[in-house]
XYZ file of C-alpha atoms in Angstrom:
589
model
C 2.303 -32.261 17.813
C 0.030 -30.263 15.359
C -0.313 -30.745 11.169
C 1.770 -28.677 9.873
C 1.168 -29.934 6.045
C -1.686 -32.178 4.700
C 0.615 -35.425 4.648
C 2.952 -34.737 7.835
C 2.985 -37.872 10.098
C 5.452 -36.780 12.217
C 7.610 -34.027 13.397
C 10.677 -32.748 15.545
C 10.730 -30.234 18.476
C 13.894 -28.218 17.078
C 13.680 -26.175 20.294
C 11.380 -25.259 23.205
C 11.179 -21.533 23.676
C 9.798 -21.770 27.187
C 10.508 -23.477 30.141
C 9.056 -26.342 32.652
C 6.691 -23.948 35.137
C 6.678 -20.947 32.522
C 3.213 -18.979 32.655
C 2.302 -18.891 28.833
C -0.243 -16.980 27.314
C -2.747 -17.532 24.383
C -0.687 -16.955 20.929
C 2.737 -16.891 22.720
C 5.364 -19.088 20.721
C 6.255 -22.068 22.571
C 8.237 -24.122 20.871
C 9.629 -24.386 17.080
C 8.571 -27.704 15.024
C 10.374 -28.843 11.939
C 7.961 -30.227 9.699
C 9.040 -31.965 5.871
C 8.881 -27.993 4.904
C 10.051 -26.094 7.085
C 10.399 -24.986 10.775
C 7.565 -22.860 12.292
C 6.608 -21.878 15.649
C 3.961 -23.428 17.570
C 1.712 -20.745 19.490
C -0.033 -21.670 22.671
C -4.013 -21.993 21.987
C -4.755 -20.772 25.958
C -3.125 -18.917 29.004
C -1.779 -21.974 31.802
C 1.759 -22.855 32.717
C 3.443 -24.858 31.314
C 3.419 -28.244 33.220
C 5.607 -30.728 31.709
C 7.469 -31.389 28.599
C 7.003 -34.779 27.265
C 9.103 -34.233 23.847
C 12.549 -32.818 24.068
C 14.447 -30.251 22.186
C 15.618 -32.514 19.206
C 12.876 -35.472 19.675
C 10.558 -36.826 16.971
C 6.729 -36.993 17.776
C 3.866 -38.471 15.713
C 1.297 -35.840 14.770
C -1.473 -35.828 17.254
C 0.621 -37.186 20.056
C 1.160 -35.065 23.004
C 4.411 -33.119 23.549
C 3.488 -31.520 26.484
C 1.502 -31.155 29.316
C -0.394 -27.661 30.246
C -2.195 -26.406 33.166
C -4.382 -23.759 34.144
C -2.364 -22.182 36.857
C 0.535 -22.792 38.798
C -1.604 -24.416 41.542
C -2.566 -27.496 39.134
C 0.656 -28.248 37.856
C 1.530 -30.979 40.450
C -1.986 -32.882 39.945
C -1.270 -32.379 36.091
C 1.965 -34.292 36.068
C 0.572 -36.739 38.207
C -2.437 -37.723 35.970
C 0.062 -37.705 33.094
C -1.232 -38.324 29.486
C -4.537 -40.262 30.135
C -2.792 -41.748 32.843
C -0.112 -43.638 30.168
C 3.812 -43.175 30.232
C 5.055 -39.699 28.352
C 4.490 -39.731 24.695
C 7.052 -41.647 22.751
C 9.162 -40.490 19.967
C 8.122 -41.972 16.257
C 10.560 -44.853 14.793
C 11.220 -44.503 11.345
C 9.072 -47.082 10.724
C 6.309 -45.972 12.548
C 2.805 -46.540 10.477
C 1.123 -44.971 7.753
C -2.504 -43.603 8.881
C -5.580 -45.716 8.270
C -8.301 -45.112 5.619
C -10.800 -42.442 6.458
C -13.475 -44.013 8.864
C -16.600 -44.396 6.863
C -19.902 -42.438 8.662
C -21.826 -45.020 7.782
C -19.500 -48.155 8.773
C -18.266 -48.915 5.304
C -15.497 -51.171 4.876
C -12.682 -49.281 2.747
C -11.819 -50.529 -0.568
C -9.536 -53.445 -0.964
C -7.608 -51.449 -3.276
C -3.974 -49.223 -3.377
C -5.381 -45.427 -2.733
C -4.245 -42.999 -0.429
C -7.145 -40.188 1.642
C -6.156 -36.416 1.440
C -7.205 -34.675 4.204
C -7.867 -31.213 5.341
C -4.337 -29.638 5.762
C -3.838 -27.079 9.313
C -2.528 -24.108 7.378
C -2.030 -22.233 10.780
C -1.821 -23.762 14.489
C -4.956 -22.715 15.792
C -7.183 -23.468 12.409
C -10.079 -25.974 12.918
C -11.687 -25.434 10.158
C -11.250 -25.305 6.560
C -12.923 -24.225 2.763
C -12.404 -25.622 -0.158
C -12.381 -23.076 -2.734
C -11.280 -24.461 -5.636
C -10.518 -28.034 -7.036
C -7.341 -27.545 -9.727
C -7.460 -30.423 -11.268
C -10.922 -32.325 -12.337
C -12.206 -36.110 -11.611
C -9.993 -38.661 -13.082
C -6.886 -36.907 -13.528
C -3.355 -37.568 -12.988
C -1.616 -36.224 -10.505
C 1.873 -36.403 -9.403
C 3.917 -35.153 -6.028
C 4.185 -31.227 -6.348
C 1.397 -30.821 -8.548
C -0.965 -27.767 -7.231
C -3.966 -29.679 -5.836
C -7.152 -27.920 -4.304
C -7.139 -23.599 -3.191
C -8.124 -23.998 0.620
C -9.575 -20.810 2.779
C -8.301 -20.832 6.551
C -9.677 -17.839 8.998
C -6.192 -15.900 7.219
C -5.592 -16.459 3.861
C -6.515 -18.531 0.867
C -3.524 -21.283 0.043
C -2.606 -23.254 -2.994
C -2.194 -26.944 -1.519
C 0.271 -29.431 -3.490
C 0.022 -32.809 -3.246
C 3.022 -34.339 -1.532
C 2.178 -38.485 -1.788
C 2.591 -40.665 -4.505
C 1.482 -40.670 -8.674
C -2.405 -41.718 -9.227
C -5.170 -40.420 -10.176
C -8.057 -38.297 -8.289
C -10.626 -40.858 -8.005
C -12.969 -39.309 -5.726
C -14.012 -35.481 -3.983
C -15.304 -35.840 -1.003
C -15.701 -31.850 0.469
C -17.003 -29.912 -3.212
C -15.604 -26.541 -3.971
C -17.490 -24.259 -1.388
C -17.656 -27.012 1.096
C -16.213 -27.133 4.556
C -14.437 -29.712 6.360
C -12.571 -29.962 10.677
C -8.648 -30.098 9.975
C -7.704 -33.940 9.514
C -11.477 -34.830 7.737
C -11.059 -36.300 4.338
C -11.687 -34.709 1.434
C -10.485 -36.458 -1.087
C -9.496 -39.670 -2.446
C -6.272 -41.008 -4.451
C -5.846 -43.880 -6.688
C -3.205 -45.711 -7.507
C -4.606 -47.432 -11.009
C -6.929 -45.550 -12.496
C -9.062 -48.787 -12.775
C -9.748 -48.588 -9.229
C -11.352 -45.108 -9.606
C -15.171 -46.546 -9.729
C -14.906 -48.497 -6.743
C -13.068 -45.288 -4.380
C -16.111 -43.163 -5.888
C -18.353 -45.331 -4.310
C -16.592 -45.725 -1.365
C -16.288 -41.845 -0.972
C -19.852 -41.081 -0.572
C -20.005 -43.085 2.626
C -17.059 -40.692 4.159
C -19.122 -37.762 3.911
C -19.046 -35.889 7.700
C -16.793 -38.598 8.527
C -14.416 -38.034 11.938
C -11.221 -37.273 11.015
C -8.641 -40.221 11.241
C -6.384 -40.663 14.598
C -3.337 -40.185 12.778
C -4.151 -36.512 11.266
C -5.417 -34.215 14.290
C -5.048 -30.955 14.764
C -2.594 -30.028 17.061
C -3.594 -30.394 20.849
C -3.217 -28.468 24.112
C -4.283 -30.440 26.592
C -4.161 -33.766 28.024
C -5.943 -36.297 26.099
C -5.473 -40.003 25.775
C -3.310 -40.962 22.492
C -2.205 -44.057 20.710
C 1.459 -42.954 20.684
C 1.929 -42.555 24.303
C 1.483 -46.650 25.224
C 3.634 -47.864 23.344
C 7.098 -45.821 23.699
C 10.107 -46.246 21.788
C 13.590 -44.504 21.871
C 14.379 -41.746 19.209
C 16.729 -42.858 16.462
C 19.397 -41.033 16.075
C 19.276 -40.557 12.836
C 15.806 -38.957 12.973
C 18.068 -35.882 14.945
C 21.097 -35.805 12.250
C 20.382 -32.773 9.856
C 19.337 -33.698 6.653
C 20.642 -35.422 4.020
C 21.761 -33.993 0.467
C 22.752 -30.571 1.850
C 19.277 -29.419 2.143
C 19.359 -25.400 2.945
C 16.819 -25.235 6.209
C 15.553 -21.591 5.680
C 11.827 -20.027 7.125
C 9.609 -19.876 4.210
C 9.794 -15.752 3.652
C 13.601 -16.134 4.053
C 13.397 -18.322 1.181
C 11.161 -15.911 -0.897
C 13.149 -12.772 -0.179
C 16.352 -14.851 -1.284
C 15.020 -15.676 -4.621
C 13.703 -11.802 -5.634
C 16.835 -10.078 -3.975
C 19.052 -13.218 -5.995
C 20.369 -14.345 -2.843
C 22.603 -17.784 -3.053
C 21.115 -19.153 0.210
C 23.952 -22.126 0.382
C 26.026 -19.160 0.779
C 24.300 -17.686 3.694
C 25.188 -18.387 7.486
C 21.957 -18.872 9.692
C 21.339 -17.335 13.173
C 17.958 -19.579 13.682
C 18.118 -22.444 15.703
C 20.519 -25.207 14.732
C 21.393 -22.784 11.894
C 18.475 -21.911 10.614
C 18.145 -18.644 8.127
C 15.935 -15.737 8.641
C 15.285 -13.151 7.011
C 17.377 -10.975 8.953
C 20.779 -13.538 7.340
C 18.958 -12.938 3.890
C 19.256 -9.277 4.550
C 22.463 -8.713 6.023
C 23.881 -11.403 3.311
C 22.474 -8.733 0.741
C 24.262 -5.870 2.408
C 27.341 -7.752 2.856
C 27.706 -8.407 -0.621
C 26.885 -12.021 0.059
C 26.971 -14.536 -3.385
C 24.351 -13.453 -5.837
C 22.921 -15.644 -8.454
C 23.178 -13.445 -12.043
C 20.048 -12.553 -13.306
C 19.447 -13.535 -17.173
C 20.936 -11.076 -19.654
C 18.645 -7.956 -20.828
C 16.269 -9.341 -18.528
C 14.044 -6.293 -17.175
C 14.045 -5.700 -13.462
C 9.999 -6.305 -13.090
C 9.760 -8.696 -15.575
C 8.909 -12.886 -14.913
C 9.664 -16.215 -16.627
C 8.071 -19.131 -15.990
C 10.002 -22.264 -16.058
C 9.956 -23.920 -18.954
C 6.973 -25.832 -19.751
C 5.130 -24.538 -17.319
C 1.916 -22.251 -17.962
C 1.146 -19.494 -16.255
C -1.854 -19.553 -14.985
C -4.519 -18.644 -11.685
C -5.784 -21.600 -9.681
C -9.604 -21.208 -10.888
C -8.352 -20.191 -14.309
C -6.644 -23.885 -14.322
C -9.234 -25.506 -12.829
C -11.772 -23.884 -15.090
C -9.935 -24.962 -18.166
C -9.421 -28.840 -16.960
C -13.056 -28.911 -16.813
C -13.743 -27.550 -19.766
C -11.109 -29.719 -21.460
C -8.544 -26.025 -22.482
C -5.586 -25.994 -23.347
C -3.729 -23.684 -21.740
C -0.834 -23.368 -24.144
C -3.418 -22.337 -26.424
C -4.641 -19.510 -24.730
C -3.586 -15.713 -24.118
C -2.975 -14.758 -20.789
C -3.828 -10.981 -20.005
C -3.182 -10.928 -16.257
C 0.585 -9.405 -14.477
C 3.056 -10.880 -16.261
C 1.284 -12.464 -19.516
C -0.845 -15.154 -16.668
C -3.314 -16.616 -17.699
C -6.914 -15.226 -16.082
C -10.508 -16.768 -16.041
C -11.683 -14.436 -18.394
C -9.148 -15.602 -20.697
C -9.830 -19.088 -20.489
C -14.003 -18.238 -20.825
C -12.720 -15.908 -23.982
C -11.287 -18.982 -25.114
C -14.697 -21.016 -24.941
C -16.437 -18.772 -26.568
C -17.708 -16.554 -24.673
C -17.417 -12.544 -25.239
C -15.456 -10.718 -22.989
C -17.624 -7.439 -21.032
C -17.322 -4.114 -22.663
C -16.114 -1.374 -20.917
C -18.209 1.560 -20.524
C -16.791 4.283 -22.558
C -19.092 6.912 -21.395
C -21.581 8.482 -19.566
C -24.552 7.847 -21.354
C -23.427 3.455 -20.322
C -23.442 4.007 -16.646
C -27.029 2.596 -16.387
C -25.979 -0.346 -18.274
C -23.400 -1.662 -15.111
C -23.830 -4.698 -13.755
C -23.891 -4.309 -10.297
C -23.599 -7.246 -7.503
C -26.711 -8.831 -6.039
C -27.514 -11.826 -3.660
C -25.998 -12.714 -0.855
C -22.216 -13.958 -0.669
C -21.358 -15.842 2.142
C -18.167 -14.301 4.381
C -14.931 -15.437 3.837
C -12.842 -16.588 6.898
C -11.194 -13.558 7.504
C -14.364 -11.549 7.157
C -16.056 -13.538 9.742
C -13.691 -12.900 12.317
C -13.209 -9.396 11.957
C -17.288 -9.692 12.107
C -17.685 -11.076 15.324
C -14.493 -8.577 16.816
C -16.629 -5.783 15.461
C -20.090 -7.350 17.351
C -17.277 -8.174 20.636
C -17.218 -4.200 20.822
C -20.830 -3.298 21.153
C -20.350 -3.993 25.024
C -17.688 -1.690 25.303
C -18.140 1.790 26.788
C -16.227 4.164 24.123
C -15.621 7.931 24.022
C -13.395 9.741 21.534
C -11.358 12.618 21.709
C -9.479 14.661 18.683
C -7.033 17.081 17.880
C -4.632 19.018 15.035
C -1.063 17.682 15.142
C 1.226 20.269 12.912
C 2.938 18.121 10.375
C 5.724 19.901 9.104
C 8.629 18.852 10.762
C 7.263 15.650 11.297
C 6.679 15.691 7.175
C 10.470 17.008 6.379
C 11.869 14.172 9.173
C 9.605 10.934 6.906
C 11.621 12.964 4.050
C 14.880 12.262 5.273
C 14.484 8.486 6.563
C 12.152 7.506 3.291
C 15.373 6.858 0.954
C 16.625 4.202 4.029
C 13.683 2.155 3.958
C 11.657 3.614 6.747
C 7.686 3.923 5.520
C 5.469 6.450 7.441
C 3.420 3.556 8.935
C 7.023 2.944 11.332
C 7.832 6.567 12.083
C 4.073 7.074 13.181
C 4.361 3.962 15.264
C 7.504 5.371 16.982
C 6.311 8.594 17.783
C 3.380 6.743 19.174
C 5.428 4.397 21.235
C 7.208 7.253 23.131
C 3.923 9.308 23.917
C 2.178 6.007 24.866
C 5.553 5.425 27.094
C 4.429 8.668 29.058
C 1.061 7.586 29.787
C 0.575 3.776 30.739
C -3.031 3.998 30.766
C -2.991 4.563 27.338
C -1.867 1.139 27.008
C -3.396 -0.361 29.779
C -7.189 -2.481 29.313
C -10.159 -3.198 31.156
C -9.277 -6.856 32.349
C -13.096 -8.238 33.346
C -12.080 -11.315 35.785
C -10.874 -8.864 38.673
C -12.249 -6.515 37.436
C -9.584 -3.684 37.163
C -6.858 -2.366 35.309
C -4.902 -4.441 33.205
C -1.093 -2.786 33.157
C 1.224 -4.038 29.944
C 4.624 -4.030 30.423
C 5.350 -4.010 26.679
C 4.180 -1.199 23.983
C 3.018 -3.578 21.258
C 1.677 -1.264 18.408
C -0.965 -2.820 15.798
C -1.682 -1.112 12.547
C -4.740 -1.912 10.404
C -3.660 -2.937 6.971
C -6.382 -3.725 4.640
C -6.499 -6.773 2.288
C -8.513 -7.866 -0.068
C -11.572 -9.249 1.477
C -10.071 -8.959 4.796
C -8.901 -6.638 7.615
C -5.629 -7.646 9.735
C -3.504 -5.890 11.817
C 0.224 -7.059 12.149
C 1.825 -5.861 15.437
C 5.441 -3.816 15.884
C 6.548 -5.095 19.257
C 8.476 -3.102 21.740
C 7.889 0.071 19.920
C 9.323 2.186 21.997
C 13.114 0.567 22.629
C 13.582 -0.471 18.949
C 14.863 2.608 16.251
C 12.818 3.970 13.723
C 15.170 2.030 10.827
C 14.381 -0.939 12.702
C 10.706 -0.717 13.035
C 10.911 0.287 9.381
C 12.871 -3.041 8.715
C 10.276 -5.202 10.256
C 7.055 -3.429 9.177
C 8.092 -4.217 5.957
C 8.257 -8.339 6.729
C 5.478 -8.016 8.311
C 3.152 -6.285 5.911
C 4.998 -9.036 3.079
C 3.525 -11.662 5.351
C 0.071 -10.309 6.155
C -0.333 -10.443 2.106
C 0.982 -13.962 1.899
C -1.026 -15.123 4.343
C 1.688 -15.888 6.702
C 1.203 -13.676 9.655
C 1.718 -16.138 13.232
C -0.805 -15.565 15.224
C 1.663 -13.530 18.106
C 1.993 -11.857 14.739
C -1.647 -10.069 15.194
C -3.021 -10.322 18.416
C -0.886 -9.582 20.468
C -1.109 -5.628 20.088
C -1.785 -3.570 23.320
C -2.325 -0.232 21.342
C -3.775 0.144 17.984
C -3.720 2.485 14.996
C -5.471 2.802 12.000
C -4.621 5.475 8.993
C -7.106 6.260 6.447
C -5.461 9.036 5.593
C -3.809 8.077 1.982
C -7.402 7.679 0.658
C -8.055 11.411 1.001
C -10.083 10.975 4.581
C -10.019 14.159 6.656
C -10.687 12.992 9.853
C -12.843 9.795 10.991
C -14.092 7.406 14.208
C -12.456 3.934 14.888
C -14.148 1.149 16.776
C -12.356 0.009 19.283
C -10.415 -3.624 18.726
C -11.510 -6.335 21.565
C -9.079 -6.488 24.389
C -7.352 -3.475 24.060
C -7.649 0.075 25.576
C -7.289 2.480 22.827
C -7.110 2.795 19.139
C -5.818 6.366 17.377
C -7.419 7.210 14.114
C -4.912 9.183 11.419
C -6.766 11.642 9.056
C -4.690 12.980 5.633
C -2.522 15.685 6.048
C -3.660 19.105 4.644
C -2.295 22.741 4.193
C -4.235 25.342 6.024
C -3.800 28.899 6.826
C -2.503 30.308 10.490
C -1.767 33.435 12.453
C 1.698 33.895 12.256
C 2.976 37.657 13.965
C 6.321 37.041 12.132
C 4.809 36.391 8.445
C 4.967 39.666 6.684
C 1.128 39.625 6.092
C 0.334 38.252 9.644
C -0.362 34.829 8.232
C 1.720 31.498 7.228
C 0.458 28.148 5.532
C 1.122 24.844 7.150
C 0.545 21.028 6.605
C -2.104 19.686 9.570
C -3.290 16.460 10.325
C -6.703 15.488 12.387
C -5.928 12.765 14.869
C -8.806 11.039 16.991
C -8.392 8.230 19.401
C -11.389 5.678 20.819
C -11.129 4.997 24.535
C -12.433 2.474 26.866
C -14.193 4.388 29.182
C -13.953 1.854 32.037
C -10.150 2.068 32.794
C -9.533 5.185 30.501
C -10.980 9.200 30.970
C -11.194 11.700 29.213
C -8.128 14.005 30.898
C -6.143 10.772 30.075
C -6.870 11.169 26.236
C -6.631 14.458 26.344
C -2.998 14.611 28.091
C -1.690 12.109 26.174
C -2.292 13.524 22.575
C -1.029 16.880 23.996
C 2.095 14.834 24.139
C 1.602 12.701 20.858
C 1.454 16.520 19.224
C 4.477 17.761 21.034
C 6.858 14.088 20.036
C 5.161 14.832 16.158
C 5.575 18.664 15.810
């Protein structure tokens, strides 16, 4: 059962997407989990079958418990079952009253504090992160804090996330992990107290926790058999832990909430197709087109404008945390960010220091500051660093060639008012050239070695964030319809910018594309991404001159694009590449 929040003891299996004997692969959704948030899909971490399921569809499992058993291949799956969990009785739904987790274990054998606190520990914001850095504190050493209150700014391998604190009133008595730090999921890295008058004690305390194993109550989520408190001492499932819950809570997936609340969507008023009634984004949307209960918008309020609720400052997490240090008040100062927020420039403007001029002229250019030193890589940046070092073993060649645009040009013209962007008509036309050609979508699979077929035409496309490269994936490209594909590129781009993507989300692409084209870039070379078997580079489009017998001078202007694609050379040739952008010209033009 993984952490799907910081303070999540436990949580339900709302449904198990696979089967008992299923072959599962690495990223595949398994199973949804309802957490005190929301429901979210738990990906498999490696390829196996699926053995045995220990929680059912509507059970209740501590975190850290096993909910199932996996094995490597089919052949194992008796001997796995056998064993069992450490060779202890299935794990055992939670009781309501199950226990709280212990104090942090001290590294150096401390005894904790005799003394009402609560640990916070590092939160999973993904299933398959380990690891996390702590980027920012927002509030300072001493301070109150109450449930809901923005806490610390945490950086996973995907995103950088805001993390509230969801336990009870006190005071921050102690940092354990500093801004910059790192600490595993489920390590403490910080400590909460109850009376402020405990605070000198818990700082002492906290410099003992320092590397400290995380606690047994707050693992990260686990795919394989391993021995676990939960699973000797079992316990039937109350039933009220499976009634829905109480107060008429509206269970929606996170961007189904956020689409609601910009389109005005009344989501009490929307049906759910999810499981157990459940809305996604696809109810928000069709509630919108159906006309579905709208909450009215303020009067004379402008369409991109924002409010903040009253009393609350806008603000950015290091401009907050930057002005609780320094003892701002926020109220007091001007915000010049989107929207009137409040920006760390502000808040240094406020203590006194001068804000940088901009260069009005030439004659200034020498006078630019320019970055220097070394900056560590963020999450994101590391991984996309070690794909790009992954490819270096690779056999490549590249082939290119002029696609006429034209047609292809006045066709984006007449979908573009509907939604479509040019991202999902370029996948499409893609998809049904890459349909023609398997090899195209095929890879070099190492373990036979041979030719690795794929039965779906999963197209990735690049998208570039800032400080960070990831490429969310249109599956089955080829059966779904350009609106469609247009439909979901735009959820998934939404996502890739929250931070949100799933795993299966982004890696599970069997053809890739990458478009530099809107930046002006006539024609360039891609590097190939690790376990694929092609990649198709997309130059800008430009107007050139032709031979035309039928043009009264003998000549004709039209729109032409470069395109260039990066093969593997071990299960790919070069009369492959070359046939199949013959067609990719022929689907465009």
């Amino acid at each position: 059962m993984p952490a799907l929040s910081s303070t999540m003891k436990e949580g339900r299996v709302v449904e198990w997407l696979k089967s008992e004997g299923d072959t599962i692969e690495s990223g595949e959704a398994i199973a949804t989990i309802e957490s005190d948030k929301a429901d979210m899909d738990l990906e498999a971490f490696e390829d196996g079958v699926l053995a045995k399921i220990l929680v059912g569809d509507g059970e209740v499992a501590q975190v850290g418990s096993p909910i199932a058993l996996v094995a490597d291949s089919s052949d194992e799956v008796d001997s796995i079952i056998a064993a069992g969990v450490g060779g202890a009785p299935p794990a055992a739904a939670v009781t309501e009253d199950a226990a709280a987790p212990t104090a942090p274990a001290s590294s150096s054998g401390a005894k904790a504090p005799d003394c009402d606190f609560e640990a916070v520990y590092m939160p999973a914001l993904s299933s398959t992160m380990t690891e996390g850095k702590v980027v920012s504190w927002e509030i300072a050493l001493g301070d109150s804090i109450s449930a809901g209150e923005p806490m610390l700014t945490v950086e996973s391998d995907k995103a950088d996330m805001e993390v509230e604190h969801l336990g009870d009133d006190g005071f921050l008595a102690a940092i354990v992990v500093e801004e910059g730090g790192s600490a595993s999921v489920g390590a403490p890295v910080a400590l909460i107290a109850s009376n402020e008058a405990d605070i000198p004690v818990l700082e002492a305390y906290a410099l003992t926790l320092s590397g400290a194993a995380p606690p047994p109550a707050q693992p990260a989520a686990v795919s394989s058999p391993s021995p676990s408190p939960a699973a000797s001492a079992p316990s039937p499932t109350p039933k009220a832990a499976m009634a829905p819950p109480a107060g008429g809570r509206v269970v929606a997936s996170p961007l189904a909430k956020k689409i609601a609340s910009e389109m005005g969507i009344d989501l009490s008023t929307v049906s759910g197709s999810g499981p157990e009634g459940r809305i996604t984004v696809s109810d928000v949307e069709a509630a919108a087109k159906g006309g579905g209960s709208k909450k009215e918008p303020a009067a004379g309020k402008a369409k991109n404008t924002w409010t903040p609720a009253p009393g609350v400052i806008a603000a950015t997490p290091t401009a907050k945390a930057l002005a609780k240090k320094n003892k701002i008040d926020l109220s007091t100062v001007s915000g010049t960010g989107n929207f009137g927020r409040v920006t760390v420039t502000d808040v240094k403007v406020a203590m006194g220091e001068k804000p940088a001029k901009k260069s009005t002229s030439s004659s200034s250019a020498s006078q630019v500051e320019l970055p220097s030193g070394v900056v560590p890589y963020t999450g994101m940046q590391r991984a996309v660093s070690n794909n790009m070092e992954a490819t270096l073993s690779v056999p490549i060649f590249r082939v290119s060639r002029t696609i006429e645009m034209d047609a292809f040009n006045a066709l984006y013209q007449s979908v573009k008012p509907n939604g479509v962007t040019l991202s999902a008509l370029i996948t499409k036309a893609v998809a049904v050239a890459v349909e023609k050609h398997p090899i195209m979508n095929a890879a070099h699979d190492p373990v036979t070695p041979g030719i690795k077929y794929n039965s779906e035409i999963n197209i990735a496309n690049a998208v570039a964030l800032d400080g960070g490269l990831i490429t969310p994936v249109l599956k089955y490209a080829n059966e779904k319809s350009v609106q469609d594909l247009g439909d979901e590129w735009r959820e998934l781009v939404g996502k890739a910018k929250a931070g949100t993507l799933k795993p299966s989300e982004f890696q599970s692409g069997t053809f890739a594309i990458t478009n530099l084209g809107m930046f002006g870039v006539s024609a360039f070379d891609a590097i190939l991404p690790p376990g694929t078997g092609t990649i198709l580079a997309l130059g800008g489009t430009k107007k050139v001159v032709v031979p035309d017998q039928k043009a009264v001078l003998g000549l004709k202007t039209v729109s032409q694009m470069e395109v260039t694609v990066t093969c593997d050379h071990r299960p790919i040739y070069g009369s492959d590449a070359a046939l199949f952008l013959k067609t990719l010209a022929n689907v465009m033009e």
